[in-house]
Coordinates of C-alpha atoms and ligand atoms in Angstrom, one line a residue:
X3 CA 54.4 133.4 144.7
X4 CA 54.0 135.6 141.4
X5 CA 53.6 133.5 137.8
X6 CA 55.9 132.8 135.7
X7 CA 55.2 135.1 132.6
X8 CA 54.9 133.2 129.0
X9 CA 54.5 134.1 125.5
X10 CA 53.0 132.2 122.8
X11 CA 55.0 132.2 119.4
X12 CA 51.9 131.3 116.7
X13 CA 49.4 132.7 118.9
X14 CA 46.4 133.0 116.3
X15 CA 46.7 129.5 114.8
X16 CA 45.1 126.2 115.9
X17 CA 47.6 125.0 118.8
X18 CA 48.2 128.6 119.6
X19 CA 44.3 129.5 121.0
X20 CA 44.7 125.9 122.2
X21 CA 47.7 127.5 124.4
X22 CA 45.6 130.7 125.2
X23 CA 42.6 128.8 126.8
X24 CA 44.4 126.7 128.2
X25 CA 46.6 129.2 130.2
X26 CA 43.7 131.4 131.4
X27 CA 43.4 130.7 135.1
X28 CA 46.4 129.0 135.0
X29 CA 48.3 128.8 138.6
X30 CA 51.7 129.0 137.8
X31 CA 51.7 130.9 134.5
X32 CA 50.5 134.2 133.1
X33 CA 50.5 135.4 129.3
X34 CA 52.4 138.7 129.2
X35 CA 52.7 138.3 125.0
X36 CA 51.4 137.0 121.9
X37 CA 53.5 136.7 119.0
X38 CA 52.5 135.7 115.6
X39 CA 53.6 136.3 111.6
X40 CA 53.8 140.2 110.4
X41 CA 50.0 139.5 108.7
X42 CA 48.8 139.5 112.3
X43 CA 51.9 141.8 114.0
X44 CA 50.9 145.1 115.4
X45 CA 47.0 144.0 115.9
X46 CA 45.2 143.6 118.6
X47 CA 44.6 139.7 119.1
X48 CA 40.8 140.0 119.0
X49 CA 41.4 142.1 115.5
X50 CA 44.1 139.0 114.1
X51 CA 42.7 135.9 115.5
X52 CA 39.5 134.1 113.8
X53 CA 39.0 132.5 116.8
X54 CA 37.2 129.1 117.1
X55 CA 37.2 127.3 120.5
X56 CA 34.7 126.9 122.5
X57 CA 35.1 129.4 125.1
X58 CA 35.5 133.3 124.8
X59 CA 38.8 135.0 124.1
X60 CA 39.9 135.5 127.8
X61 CA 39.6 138.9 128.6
X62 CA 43.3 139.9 129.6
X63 CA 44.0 138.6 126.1
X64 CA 41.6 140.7 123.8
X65 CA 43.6 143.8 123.5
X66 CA 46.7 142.9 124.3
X67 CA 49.0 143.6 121.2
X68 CA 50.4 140.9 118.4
X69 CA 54.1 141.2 117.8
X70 CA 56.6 139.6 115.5
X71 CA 58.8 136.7 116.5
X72 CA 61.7 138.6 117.8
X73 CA 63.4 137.5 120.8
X74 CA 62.3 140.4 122.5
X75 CA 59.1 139.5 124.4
X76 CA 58.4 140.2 127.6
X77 CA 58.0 136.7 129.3
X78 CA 60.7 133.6 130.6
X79 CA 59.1 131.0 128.7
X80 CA 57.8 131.2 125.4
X81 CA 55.2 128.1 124.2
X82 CA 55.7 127.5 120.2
X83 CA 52.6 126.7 118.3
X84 CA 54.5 128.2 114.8
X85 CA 54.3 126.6 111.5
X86 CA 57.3 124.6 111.4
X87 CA 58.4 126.2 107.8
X88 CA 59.5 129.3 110.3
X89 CA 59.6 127.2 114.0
X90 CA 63.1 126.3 113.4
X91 CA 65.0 129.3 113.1
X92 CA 62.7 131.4 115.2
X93 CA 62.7 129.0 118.2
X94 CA 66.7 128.7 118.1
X95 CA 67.1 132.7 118.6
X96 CA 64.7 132.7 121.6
X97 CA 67.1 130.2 122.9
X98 CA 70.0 131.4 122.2
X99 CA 68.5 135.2 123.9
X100 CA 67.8 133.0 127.2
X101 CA 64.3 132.0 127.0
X102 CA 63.1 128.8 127.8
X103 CA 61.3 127.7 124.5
X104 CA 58.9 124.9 125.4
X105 CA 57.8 123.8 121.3
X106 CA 55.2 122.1 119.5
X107 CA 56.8 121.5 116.0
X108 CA 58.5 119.0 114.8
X109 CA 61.9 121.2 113.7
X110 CA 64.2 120.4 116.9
X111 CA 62.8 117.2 117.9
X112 CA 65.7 115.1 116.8
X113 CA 68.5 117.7 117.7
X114 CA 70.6 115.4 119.8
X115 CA 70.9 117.9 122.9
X116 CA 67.0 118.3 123.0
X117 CA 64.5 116.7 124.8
X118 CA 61.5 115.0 123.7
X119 CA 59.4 114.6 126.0
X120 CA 56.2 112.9 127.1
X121 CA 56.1 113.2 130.9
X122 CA 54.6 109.9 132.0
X123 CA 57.4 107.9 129.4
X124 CA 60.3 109.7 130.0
X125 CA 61.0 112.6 132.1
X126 CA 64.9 112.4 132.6
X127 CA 65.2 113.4 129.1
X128 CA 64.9 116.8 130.2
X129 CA 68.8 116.4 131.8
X130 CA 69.6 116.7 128.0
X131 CA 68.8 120.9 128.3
X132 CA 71.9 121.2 130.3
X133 CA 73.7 120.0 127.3
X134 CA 72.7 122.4 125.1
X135 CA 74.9 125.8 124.2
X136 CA 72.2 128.4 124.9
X137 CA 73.4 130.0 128.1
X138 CA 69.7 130.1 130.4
X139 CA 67.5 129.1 127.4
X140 CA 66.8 126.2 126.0
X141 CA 64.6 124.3 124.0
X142 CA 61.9 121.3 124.9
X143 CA 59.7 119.6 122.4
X144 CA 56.7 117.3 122.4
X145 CA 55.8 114.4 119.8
X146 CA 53.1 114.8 117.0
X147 CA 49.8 114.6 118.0
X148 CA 49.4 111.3 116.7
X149 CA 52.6 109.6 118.0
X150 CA 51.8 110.7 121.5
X151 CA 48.6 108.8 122.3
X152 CA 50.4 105.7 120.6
X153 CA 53.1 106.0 123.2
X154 CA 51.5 106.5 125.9
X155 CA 49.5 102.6 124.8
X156 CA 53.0 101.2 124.3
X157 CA 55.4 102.4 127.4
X158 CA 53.1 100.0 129.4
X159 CA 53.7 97.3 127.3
X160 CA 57.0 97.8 126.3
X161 CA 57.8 97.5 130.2
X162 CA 55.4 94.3 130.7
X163 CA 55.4 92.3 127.7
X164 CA 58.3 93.7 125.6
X165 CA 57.2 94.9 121.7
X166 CA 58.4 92.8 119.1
X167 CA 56.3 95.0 116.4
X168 CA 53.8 97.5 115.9
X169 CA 51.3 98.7 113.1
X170 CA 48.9 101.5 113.3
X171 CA 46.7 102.9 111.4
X172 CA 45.3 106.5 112.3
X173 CA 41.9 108.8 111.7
X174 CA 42.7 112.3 112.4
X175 CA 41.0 115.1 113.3
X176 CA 40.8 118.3 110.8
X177 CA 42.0 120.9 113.8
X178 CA 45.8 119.2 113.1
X179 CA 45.6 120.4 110.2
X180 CA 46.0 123.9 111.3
X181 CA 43.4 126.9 110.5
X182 CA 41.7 127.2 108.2
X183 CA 43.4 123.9 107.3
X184 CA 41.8 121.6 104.6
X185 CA 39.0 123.3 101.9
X186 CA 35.4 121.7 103.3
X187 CA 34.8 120.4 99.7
X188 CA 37.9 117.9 100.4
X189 CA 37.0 116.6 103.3
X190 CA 32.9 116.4 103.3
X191 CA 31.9 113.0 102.2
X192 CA 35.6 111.7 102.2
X193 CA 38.8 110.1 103.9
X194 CA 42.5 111.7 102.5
X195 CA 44.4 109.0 102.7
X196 CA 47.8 111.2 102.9
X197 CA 49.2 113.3 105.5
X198 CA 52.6 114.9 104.8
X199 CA 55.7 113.5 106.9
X200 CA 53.0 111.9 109.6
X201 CA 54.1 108.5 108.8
X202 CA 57.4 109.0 108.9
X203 CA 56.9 111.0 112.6
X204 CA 55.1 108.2 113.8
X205 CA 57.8 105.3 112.6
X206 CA 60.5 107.5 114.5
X207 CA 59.6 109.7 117.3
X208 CA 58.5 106.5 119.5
X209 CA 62.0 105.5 119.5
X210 CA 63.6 108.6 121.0
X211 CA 60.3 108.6 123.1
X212 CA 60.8 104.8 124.7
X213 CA 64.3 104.9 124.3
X214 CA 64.9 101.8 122.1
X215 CA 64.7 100.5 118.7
X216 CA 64.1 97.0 119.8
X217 CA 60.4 96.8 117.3
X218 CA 59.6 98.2 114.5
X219 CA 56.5 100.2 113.8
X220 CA 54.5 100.8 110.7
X221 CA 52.4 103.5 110.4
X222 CA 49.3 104.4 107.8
X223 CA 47.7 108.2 108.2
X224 CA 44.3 109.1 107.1
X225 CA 42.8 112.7 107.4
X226 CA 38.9 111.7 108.5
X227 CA 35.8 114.7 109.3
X228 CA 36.0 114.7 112.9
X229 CA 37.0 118.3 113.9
X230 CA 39.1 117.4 117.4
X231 CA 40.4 114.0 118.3
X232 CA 43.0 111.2 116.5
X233 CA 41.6 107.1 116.6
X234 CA 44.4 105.1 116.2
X235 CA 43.7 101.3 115.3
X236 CA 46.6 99.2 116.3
X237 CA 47.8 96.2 116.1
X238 CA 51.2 95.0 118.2
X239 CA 53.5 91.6 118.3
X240 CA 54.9 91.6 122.2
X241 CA 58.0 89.7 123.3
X242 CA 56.2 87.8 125.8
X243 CA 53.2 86.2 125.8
X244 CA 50.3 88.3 127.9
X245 CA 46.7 87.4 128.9
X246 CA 43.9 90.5 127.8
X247 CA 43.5 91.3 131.4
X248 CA 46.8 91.9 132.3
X249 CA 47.5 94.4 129.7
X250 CA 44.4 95.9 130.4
X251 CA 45.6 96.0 134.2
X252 CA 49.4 97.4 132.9
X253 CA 46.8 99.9 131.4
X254 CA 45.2 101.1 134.1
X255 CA 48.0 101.1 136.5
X256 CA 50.2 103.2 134.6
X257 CA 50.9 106.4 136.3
X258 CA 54.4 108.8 135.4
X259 CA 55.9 111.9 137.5
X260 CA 53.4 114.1 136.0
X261 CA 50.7 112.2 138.3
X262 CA 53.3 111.9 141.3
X263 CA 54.0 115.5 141.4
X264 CA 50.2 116.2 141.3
X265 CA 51.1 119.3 138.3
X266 CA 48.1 121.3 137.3
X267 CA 47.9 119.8 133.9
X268 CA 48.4 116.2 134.7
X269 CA 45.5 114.0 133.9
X270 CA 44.7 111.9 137.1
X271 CA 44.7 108.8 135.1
X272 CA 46.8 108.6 131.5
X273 CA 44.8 106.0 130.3
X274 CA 41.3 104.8 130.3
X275 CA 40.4 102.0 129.5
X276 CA 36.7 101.2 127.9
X277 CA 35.3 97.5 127.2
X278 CA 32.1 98.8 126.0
X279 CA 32.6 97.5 122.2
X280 CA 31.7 100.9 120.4
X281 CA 34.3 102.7 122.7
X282 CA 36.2 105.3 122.6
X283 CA 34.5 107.3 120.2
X284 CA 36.3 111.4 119.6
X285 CA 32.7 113.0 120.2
X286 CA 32.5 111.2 123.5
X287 CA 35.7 110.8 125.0
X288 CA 38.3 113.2 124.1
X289 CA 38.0 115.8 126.7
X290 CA 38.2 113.1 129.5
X291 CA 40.5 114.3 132.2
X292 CA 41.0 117.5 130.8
X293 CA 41.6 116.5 127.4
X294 CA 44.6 115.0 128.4
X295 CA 43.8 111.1 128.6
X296 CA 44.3 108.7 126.7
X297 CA 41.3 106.2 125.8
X298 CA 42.3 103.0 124.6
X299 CA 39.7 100.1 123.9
X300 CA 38.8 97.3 121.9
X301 CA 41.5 95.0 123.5
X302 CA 40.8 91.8 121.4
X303 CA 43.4 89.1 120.0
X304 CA 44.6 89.7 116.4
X305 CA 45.2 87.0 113.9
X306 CA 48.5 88.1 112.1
X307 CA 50.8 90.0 115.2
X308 CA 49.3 89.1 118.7
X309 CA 47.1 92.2 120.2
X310 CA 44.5 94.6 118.0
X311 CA 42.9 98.0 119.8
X312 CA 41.9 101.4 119.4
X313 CA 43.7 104.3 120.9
X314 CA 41.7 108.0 121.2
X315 CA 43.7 111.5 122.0
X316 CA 42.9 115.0 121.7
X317 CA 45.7 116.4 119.1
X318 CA 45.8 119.9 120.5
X319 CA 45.1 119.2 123.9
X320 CA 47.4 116.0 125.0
X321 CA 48.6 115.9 121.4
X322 CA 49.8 119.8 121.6
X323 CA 49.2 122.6 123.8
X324 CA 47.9 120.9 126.8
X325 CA 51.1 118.6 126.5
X326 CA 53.5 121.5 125.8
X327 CA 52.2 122.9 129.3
X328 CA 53.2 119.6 130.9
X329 CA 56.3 119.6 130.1
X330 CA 56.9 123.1 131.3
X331 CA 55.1 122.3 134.8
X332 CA 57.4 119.4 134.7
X333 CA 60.2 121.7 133.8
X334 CA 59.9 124.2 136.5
X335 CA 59.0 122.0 139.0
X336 CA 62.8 120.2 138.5
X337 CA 64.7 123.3 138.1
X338 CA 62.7 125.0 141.0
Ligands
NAP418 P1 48.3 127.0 112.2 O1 46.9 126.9 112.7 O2 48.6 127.1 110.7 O3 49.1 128.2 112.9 C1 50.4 128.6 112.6 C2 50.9 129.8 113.4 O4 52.2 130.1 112.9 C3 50.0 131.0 113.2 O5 49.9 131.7 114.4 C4 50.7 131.9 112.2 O6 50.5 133.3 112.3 C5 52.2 131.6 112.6 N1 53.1 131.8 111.4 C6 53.0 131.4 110.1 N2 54.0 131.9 109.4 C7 54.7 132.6 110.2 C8 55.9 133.4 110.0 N3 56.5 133.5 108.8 N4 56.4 134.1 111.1 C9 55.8 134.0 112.3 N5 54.7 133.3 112.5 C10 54.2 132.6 111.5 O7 49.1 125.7 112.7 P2 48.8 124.7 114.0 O8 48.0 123.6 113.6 O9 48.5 125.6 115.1 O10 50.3 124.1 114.2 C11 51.3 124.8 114.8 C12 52.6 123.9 114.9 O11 52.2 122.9 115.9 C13 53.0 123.2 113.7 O12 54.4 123.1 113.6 C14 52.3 121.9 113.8 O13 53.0 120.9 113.0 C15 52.4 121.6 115.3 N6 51.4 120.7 115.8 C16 50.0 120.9 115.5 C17 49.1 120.1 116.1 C18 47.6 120.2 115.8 O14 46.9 119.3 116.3 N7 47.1 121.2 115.2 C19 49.5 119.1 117.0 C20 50.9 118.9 117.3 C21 51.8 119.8 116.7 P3 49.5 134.1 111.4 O15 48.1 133.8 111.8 O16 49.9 135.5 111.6 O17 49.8 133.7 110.0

């Protein structure tokens, strides 16, 4: 069967080369463009990316040409790692010219008609695409990077225990920041204790996420010098009353369609749970299962609500471009 072809919208930022290594070698898909702002348009990608992962720019890639964001790429789907002061607009023409727009930012994620999705939590929200008025394309988003890994602790205890309340406080990485993000001298030898509209993500994604409003969930953002990886410290109240080891076993046993349908993205196991006390740690465990676990440990009782632990994610892995993919294996796989 031939791929499905895709282009990346945002192509030379952080979630964009994110997308671009992700997708080399990928089975069902195959980058046919690369679209970015008019600084970058007419280049080749090698010549308009500064390109910082890990592994080379995959060949196919290098000379392939930048455009503009016009709907007129030559691809079905398109992935959107844009800067969401432009994402909005941009995204809703590739919709409405029939392409399947499979998004990162956070511009559509509370249009009532479009899905937000985490494919372990809550797959059927993707029937919501047939609502929407853009002919063959539409539009799928994922969470922020930070919401994500807190969701994926929650669902299994939301299901359990019930959530009465939830607080969290994160430590995230530089790389969500963007490229070339935050100046070195602000962040060497120092914690921002601000990150623009992240608390406000994180008290209200979860709820379109889990499907109910039923706790309430207070959220503290700190920008910390780690390059790749949000910690997340939380603390949660829960309905009913639970033993440690059975949360850690609603933990471990948590498994979604993703893992059922065996898609090439899918971590084996969403969660991971560590009870080494000095676990997990962003250096050590955030590529675990492709970058697409979650680690959660520290499971230990808390004075003031009832639970305390620490969550790990990759932000442009699970938390971005590795999730985006998801969702459009998930995608395909129900349409097809
Ligand atoms: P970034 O590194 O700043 O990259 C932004 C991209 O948008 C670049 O490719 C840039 O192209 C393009 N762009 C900027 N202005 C444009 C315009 N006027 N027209 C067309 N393209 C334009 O940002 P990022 O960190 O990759 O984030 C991208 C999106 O994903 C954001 O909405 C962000 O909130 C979301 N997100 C990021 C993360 C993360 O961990 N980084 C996680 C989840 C979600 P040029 O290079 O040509 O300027």
């Amino acid at each position: 069967m031939s791929k499905i072809s895709v282009g990346i919208l945002g192509a030379t930022g952080s979630v964009g080369q994110k997308f671009i290594e992700l997708l080399q070698n990928h089975p069902d898909f195959e980058i046919t463009a690369l679209a970015a702002s008019s600084r970058s348009a007419g280049k080749t990608y090698q010549d308009a990316v500064n390109w910082f992962m890990a592994t080379p720019i995959p060949e196919h890639v290098r000379n392939m040409k930048v455009s503009t964001c016009e709907p007129n790429l030559d691809c079905k789907i398109v992935f959107s790692g844009l800067d969401a002061s432009v994402a909005g607009e941009i995204e809703t023409a590739f919709a409405k010219a029939g392409y399947i727009v499979v998004s990162n930012s956070r511009n559509h994620r509370f249009d009532a008609d479009v899905p937000l999705i985490v494919p372990e939590i809550n797959p059927e929200q993707l029937s919501l695409t047939k609502k929407q008025a853009y002919g063959k394309g539409c539009i799928i988003t994922n969470p922020n990077c930070s919401t994500i890994g807190l969701v994926m602790a929650l669902k299994p205890l939301l299901d359990n225990f019930g959530l009465e309340s939830v607080n969290v406080v994160t430590l995230q990485a530089l790389s969500g920041a963007g490229y070339p993000g935050i100046s070195s001298l602000d962040i060497i030898d120092n914690v921002l204790p601000y990150i623009k509209n992240e608390e406000e993500k994180m008290e209200t994604e979860p709820y379109k996420i889990l499907g109910t409003k039923d706790f309430k969930i207070s959220a503290t953002c700190n920008r910390v010098a780690v390059i790749d990886g949000h910690t997340e410290c939380v603390a949660v109240k829960l309905k009913n009353k639970a033993r440690k080891e059975d949360i850690i076993k609603a933990w471990q046993e948590f498994r979604g369609k993703p893992q059922e349908l065996n898609l090439p993205t899918a971590p084996l196991k969403p969660i991971h749970y560590f009870s080494e006390d000095n676990f997990p740690q962003p250096k050590l465990h955030r590529n675990l299962d492709k970058g697409m676990a979650v680690s959660i440990g520290r499971l230990r009782p808390c004075p003031i609500l009832d639970y305390k632990f620490t969550i790990l994610s990759h932000n442009t892995i699970r938390g971005a471009a590795g999730g985006a993919i998801l969702n459009a294996e998930l995608f395909i796989n129900k349409i097809s």
